[in-house]
Coordinates of C-alpha atoms and ligand atoms in Angstrom, one line a residue:
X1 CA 19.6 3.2 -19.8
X2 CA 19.7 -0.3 -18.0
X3 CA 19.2 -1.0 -15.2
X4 CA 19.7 -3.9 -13.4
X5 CA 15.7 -4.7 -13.2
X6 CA 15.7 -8.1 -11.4
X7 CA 17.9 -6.8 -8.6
X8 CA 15.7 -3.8 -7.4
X9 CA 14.9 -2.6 -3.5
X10 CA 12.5 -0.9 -3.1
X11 CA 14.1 2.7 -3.1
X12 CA 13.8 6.2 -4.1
X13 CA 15.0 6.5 -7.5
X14 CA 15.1 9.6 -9.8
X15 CA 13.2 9.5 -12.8
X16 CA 12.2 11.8 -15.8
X17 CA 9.2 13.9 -14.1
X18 CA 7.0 14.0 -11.4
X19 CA 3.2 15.7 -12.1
X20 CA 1.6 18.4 -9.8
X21 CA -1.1 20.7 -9.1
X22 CA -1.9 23.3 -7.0
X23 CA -5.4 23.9 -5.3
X24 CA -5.9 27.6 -4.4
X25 CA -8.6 29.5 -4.1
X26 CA -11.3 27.2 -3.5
X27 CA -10.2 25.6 -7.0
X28 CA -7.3 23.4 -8.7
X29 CA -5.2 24.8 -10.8
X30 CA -3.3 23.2 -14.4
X31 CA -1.5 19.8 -14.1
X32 CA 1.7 20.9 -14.6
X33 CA 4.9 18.5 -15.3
X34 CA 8.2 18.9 -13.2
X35 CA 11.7 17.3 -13.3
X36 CA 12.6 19.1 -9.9
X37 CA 12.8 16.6 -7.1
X38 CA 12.0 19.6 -4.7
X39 CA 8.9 21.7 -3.9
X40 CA 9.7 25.0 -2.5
X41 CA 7.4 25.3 0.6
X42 CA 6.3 27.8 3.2
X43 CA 7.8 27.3 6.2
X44 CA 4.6 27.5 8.1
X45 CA 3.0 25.1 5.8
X46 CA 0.5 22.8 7.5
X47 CA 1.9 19.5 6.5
X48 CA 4.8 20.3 7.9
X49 CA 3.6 21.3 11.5
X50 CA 0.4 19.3 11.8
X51 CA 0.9 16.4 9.4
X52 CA -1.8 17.2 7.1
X53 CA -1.2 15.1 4.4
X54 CA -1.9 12.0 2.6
X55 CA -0.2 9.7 0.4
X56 CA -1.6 6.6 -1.6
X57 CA 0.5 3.9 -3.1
X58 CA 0.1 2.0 -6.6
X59 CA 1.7 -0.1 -9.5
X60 CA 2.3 0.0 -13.1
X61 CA 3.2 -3.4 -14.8
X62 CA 4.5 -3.6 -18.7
X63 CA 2.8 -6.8 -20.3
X64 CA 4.0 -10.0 -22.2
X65 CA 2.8 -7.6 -24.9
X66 CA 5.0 -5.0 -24.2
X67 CA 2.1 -2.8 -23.0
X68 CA 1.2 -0.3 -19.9
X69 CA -0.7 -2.0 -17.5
X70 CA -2.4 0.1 -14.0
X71 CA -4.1 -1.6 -11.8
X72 CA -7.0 -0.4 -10.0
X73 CA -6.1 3.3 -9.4
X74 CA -9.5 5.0 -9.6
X75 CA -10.1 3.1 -6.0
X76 CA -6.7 5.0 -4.6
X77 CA -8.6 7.8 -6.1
X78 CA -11.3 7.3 -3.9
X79 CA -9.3 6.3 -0.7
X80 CA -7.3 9.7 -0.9
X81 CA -10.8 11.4 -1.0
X82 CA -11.8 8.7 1.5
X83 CA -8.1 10.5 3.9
X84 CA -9.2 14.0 2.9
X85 CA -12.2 13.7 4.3
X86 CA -10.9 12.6 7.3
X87 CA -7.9 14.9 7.8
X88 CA -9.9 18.2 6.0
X89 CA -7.3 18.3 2.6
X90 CA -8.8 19.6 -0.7
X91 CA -10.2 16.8 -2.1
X92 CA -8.9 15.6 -5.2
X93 CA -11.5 14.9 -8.0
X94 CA -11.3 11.3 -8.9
X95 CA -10.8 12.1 -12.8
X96 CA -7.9 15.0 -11.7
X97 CA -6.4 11.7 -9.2
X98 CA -6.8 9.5 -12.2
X99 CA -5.3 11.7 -15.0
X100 CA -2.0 12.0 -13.4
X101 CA -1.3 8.7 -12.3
X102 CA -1.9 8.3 -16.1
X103 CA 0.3 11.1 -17.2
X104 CA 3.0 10.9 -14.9
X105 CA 3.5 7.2 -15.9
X106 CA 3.7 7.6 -19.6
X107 CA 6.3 10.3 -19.1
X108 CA 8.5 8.2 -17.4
X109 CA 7.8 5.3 -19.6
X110 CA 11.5 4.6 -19.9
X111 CA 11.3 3.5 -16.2
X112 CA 8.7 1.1 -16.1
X113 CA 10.5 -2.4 -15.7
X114 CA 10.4 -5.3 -18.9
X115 CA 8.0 -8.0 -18.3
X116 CA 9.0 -11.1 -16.7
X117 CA 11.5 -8.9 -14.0
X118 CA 9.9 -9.4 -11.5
X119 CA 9.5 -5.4 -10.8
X120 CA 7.5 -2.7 -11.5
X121 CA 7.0 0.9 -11.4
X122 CA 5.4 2.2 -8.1
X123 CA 3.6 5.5 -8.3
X124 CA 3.5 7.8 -5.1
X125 CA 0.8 10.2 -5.1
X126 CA 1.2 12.8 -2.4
X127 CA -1.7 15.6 -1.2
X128 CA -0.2 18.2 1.3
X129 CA -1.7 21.3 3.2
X130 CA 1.1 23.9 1.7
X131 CA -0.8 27.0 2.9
X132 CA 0.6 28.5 6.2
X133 CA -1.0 28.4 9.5
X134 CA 0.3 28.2 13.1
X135 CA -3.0 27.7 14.7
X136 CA -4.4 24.2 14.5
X137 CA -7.0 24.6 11.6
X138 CA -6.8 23.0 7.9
X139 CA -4.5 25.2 5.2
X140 CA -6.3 27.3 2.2
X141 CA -3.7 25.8 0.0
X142 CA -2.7 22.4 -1.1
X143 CA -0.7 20.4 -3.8
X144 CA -1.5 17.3 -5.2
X145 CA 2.0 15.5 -6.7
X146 CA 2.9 12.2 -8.0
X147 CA 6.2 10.6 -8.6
X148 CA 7.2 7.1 -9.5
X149 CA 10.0 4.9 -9.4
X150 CA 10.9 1.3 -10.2
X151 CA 10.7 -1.1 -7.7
X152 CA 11.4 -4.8 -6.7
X153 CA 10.3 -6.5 -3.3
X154 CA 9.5 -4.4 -0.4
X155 CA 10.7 -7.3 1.8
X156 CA 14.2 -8.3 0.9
X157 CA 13.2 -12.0 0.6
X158 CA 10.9 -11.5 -2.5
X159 CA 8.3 -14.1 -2.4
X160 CA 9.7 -16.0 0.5
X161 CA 8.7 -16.3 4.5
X162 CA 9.2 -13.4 6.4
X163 CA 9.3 -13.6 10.4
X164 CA 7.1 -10.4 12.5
X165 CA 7.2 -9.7 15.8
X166 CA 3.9 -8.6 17.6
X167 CA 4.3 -5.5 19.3
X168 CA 3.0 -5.0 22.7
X169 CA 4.2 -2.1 24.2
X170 CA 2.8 0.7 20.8
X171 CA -0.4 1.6 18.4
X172 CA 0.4 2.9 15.3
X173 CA -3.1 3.9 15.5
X174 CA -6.0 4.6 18.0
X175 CA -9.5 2.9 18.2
X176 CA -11.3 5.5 16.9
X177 CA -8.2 7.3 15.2
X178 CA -7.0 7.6 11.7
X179 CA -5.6 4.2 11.0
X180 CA -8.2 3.4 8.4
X181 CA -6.9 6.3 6.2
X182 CA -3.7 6.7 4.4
X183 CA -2.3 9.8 6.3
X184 CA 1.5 10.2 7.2
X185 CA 0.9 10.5 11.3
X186 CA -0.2 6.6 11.1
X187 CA 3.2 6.1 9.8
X188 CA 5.4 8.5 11.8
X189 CA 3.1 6.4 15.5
X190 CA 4.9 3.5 13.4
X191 CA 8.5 4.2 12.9
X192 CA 9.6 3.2 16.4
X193 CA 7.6 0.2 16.7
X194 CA 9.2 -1.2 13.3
X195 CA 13.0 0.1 14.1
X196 CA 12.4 -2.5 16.9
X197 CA 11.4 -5.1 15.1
X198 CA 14.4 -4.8 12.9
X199 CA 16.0 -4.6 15.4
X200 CA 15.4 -8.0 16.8
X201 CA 15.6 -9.3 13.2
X202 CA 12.5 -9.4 11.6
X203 CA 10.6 -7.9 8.6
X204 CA 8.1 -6.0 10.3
X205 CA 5.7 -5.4 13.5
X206 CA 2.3 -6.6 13.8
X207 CA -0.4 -4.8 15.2
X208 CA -2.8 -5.8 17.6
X209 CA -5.8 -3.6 18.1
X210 CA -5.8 -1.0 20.3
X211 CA -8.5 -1.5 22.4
X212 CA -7.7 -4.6 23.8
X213 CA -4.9 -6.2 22.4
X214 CA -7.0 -9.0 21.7
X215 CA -7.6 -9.1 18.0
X216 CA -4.9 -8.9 14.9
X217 CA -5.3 -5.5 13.2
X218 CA -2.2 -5.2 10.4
X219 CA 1.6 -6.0 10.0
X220 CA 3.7 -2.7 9.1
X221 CA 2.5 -1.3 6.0
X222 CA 0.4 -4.3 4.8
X223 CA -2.5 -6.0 5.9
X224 CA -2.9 -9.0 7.5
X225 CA -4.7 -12.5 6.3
X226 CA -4.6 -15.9 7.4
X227 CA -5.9 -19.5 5.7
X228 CA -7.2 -22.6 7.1
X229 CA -10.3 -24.6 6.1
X230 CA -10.4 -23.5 2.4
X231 CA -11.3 -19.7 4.1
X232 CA -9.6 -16.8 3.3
X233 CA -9.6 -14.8 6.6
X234 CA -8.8 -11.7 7.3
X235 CA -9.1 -9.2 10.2
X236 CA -12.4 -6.6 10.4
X237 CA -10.9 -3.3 12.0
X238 CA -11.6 0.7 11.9
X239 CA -8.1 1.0 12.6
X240 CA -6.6 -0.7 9.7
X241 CA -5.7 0.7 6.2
X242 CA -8.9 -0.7 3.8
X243 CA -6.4 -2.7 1.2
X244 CA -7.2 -2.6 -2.1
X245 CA -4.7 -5.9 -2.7
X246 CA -6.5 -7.4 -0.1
X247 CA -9.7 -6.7 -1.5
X248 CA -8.8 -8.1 -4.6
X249 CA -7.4 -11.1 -3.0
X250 CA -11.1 -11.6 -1.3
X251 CA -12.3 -12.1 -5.3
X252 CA -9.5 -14.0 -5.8
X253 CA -10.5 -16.4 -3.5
X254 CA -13.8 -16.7 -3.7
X255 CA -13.0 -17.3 -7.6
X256 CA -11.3 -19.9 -6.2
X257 CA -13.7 -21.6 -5.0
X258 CA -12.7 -20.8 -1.3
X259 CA -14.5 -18.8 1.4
X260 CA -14.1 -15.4 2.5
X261 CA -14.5 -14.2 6.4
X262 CA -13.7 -10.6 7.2
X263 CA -13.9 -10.2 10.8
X264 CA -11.9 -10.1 14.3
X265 CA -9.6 -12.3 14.2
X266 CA -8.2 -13.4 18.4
X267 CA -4.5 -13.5 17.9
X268 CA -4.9 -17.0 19.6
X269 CA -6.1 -17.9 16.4
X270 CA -2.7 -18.3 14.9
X271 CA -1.9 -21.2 16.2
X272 CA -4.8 -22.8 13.5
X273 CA -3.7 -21.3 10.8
X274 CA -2.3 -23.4 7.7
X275 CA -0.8 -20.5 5.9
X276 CA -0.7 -16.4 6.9
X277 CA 0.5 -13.7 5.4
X278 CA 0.8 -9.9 5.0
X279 CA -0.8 -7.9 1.4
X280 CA -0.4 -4.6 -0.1
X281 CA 0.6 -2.8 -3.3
X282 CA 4.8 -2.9 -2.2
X283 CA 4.2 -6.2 -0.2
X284 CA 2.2 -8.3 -2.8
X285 CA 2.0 -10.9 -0.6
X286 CA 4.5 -11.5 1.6
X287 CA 4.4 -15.2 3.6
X288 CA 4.9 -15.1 7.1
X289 CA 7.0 -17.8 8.1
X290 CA 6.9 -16.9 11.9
X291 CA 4.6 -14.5 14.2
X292 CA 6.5 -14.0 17.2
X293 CA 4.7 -13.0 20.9
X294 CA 7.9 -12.0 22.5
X295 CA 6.0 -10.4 25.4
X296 CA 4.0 -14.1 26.4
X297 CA 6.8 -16.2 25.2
X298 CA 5.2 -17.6 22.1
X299 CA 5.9 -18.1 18.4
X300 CA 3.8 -19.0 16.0
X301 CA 5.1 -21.2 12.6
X302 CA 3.7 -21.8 9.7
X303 CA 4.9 -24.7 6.8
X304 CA 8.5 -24.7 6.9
X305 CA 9.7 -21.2 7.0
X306 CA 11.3 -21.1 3.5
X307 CA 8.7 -22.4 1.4
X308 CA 5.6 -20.5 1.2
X309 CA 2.3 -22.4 1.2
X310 CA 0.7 -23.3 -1.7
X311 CA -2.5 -21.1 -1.7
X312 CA -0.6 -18.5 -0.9
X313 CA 1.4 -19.1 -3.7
X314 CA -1.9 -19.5 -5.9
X315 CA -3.5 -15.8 -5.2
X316 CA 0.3 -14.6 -5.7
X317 CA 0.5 -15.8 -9.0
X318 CA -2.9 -15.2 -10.3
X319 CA -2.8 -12.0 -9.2
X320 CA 0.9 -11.1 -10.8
X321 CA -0.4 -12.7 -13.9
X322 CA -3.4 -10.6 -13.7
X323 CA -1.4 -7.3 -13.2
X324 CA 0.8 -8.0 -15.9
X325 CA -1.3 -9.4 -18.6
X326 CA 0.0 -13.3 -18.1
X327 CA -3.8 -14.4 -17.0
X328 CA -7.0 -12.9 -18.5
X329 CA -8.4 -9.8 -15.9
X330 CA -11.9 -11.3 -15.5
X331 CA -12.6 -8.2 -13.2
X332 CA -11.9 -5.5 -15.4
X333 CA -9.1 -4.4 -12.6
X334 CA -6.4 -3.2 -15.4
X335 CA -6.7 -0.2 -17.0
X336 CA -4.1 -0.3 -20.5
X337 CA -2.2 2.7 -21.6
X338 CA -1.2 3.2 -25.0
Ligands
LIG1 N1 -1.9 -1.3 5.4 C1 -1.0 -0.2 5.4 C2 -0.8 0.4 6.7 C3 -0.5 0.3 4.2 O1 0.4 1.3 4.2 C4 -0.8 -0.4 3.0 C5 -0.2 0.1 1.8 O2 -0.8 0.9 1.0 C6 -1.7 -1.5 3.0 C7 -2.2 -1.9 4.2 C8 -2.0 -2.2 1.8 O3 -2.9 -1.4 1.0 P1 -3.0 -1.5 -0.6 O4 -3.2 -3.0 -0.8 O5 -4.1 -0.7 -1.0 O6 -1.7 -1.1 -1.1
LIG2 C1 2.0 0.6 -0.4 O1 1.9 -0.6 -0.3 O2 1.8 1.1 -1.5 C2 2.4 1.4 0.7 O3 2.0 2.5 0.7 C3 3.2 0.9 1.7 C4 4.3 2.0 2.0 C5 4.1 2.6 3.3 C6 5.6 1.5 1.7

């Protein structure tokens, strides 16, 4: 098979097999292995009426050394126990979570992109209230599934400046709602608020926080972090998704040598920044070349909106080199399948 690695979107792609399991009963069942694409479900199922689901997101890497690298998946482990919680799914044990990422990747080893492409395979674990109900109360069944794909930039440009648009007039979450875990209703309040923004030609929406629409919360499916001063900052929310890229950008940083401040951050605050940028496990880190406050009449620009800045550029390559075996992983964030 070969496929044109270097050129990938980030799409759906078919691959070998997808991994699932079924909790019934008060109990999970076997992991079983599928190559169906489709999962035969009752029509009264509960993540189809009342959202009850939850998703995580992650990436495998192949090494200089031609092996599997994960990276960090025991903590989307814990965040999807972090979303059942929140939304009443069966939780799924952390080894169960943990053991299928790991399966379901070595069965479609074929898929998982050369080093040095650029790409990599993304793995989609999904958790779903299957069980029927009609009334608003949690289902007695679920299934836990996981497919994977290859992938290449989730923003067309790669590593390159995007331009977002602030959006005014929409949450995709509530102050006391469920944007701090990784359930599908978060993205469905988000849809329209990002078909603008595309709209109008940029990459994504950014999110201010509910409340008062004082304070940055998160740009579209990533988070949100900003430089200036040798500081790593980066907005302190209940509404935003806890990133584990941004997390490990934090360490990067502070390895670094720089300083870390997690906390509001005033979207008048832009105007200091030397460098922003969005971060998650599609998005990498995508620079921002442009914020734009259509609503006040303002836009925000940072360096020359083609070249991204040059920490920026740093924590991007040091943590690509850690995911794919180029630089050592000092953290013990890589887990190596063989
Ligand atoms: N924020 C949102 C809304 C997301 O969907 C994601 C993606 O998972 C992130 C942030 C980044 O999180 P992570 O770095 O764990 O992928
Ligand atoms: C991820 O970064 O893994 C995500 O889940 C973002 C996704 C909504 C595309």
């Amino acid at each position: 098979m070969e496929l044109d690695w270097k050129n990938l979107g980030f799409g759906i792609m078919k691959t070998d097999y997808n991994v699932r399991c079924v909790f019934k009963d008060g109990l999970w069942g076997e992991l079983e292995v599928s190559s169906d694409e489709y999962l035969p479900i009752h029509i009264g199922a509960t993540c189809l009426h009342y959202g009850q689901e939850s998703f995580e997101g992650l990436k495998a890497f192949t090494g200089k050394d031609g092996r599997i690298r994960l990276f960090r998946h025991k903590e989307n482990a814990l965040r999807m126990i972090e979303s059942a919680k929140g939304i009443h799914l069966a939780e799924v044990p952390i080894e169960l979570f943990m053991e299928a990422v790991e399966k379901v990747v070595m069965l479609n080893k074929r898929f998982i992109p050369p080093h040095g492409t650029g790409a990599s395979l993304y793995i989609r674990p999904l958790l779903i209230g299957t069980g029927p109900e009609v009334g608003v109360k949690p289902a007695a069944e679920y299934t836990f599934l996981i497919f994977v794909m290859p992938v290449g930039p989730y923003f067309k440009a790669g590593f390159k400046p995007v331009d977002v648009m602030i959006c005014r007039d929409h949450d995709r979450a509530a102050p006391l709602g469920t944007g701090h875990l990784k359930v599908g209703g978060n993205y469905a309040a988000s849809m329209g608020s990002i078909a603008d923004a595309h709209q109008s030609g940029f990459a994504t929406a950014l999110y201010l926080d509910a409340k008062e629409k004082k304070y940055i919360d998160e740009c579209g499916p990533a988070n949100f972090f900003g430089i200036k001063d040798n500081t790593y900052i980066t907005p302190k929310s209940h509404s935003i998704l806890p990133s584990i890229t941004n997390r490990s950008l934090q360490d990067l940083a502070k390895q670094m040598g720089m300083k870390v401040e997690v906390r509001p951050v005033p979207v008048e605050e832009l105007s200091t920044f030397e460098e922003v940028g969005a971060c998650g496990t599609a998005a990498v880190i995508s620079p921002i070349g442009k914020v734009a406050d259509v609503d006040n009449g303002i836009t925000y620009s940072f360096g020359d909106g083609v070249t991204p800045g040059p920490v920026s550029t740093k924590l991007y390559e040091t943590l690509l080199g850690m995911q794919n075996g180029d630089l050592e992983d000092s953290f013990g964030w890589t887990k190596i399948l063989d």
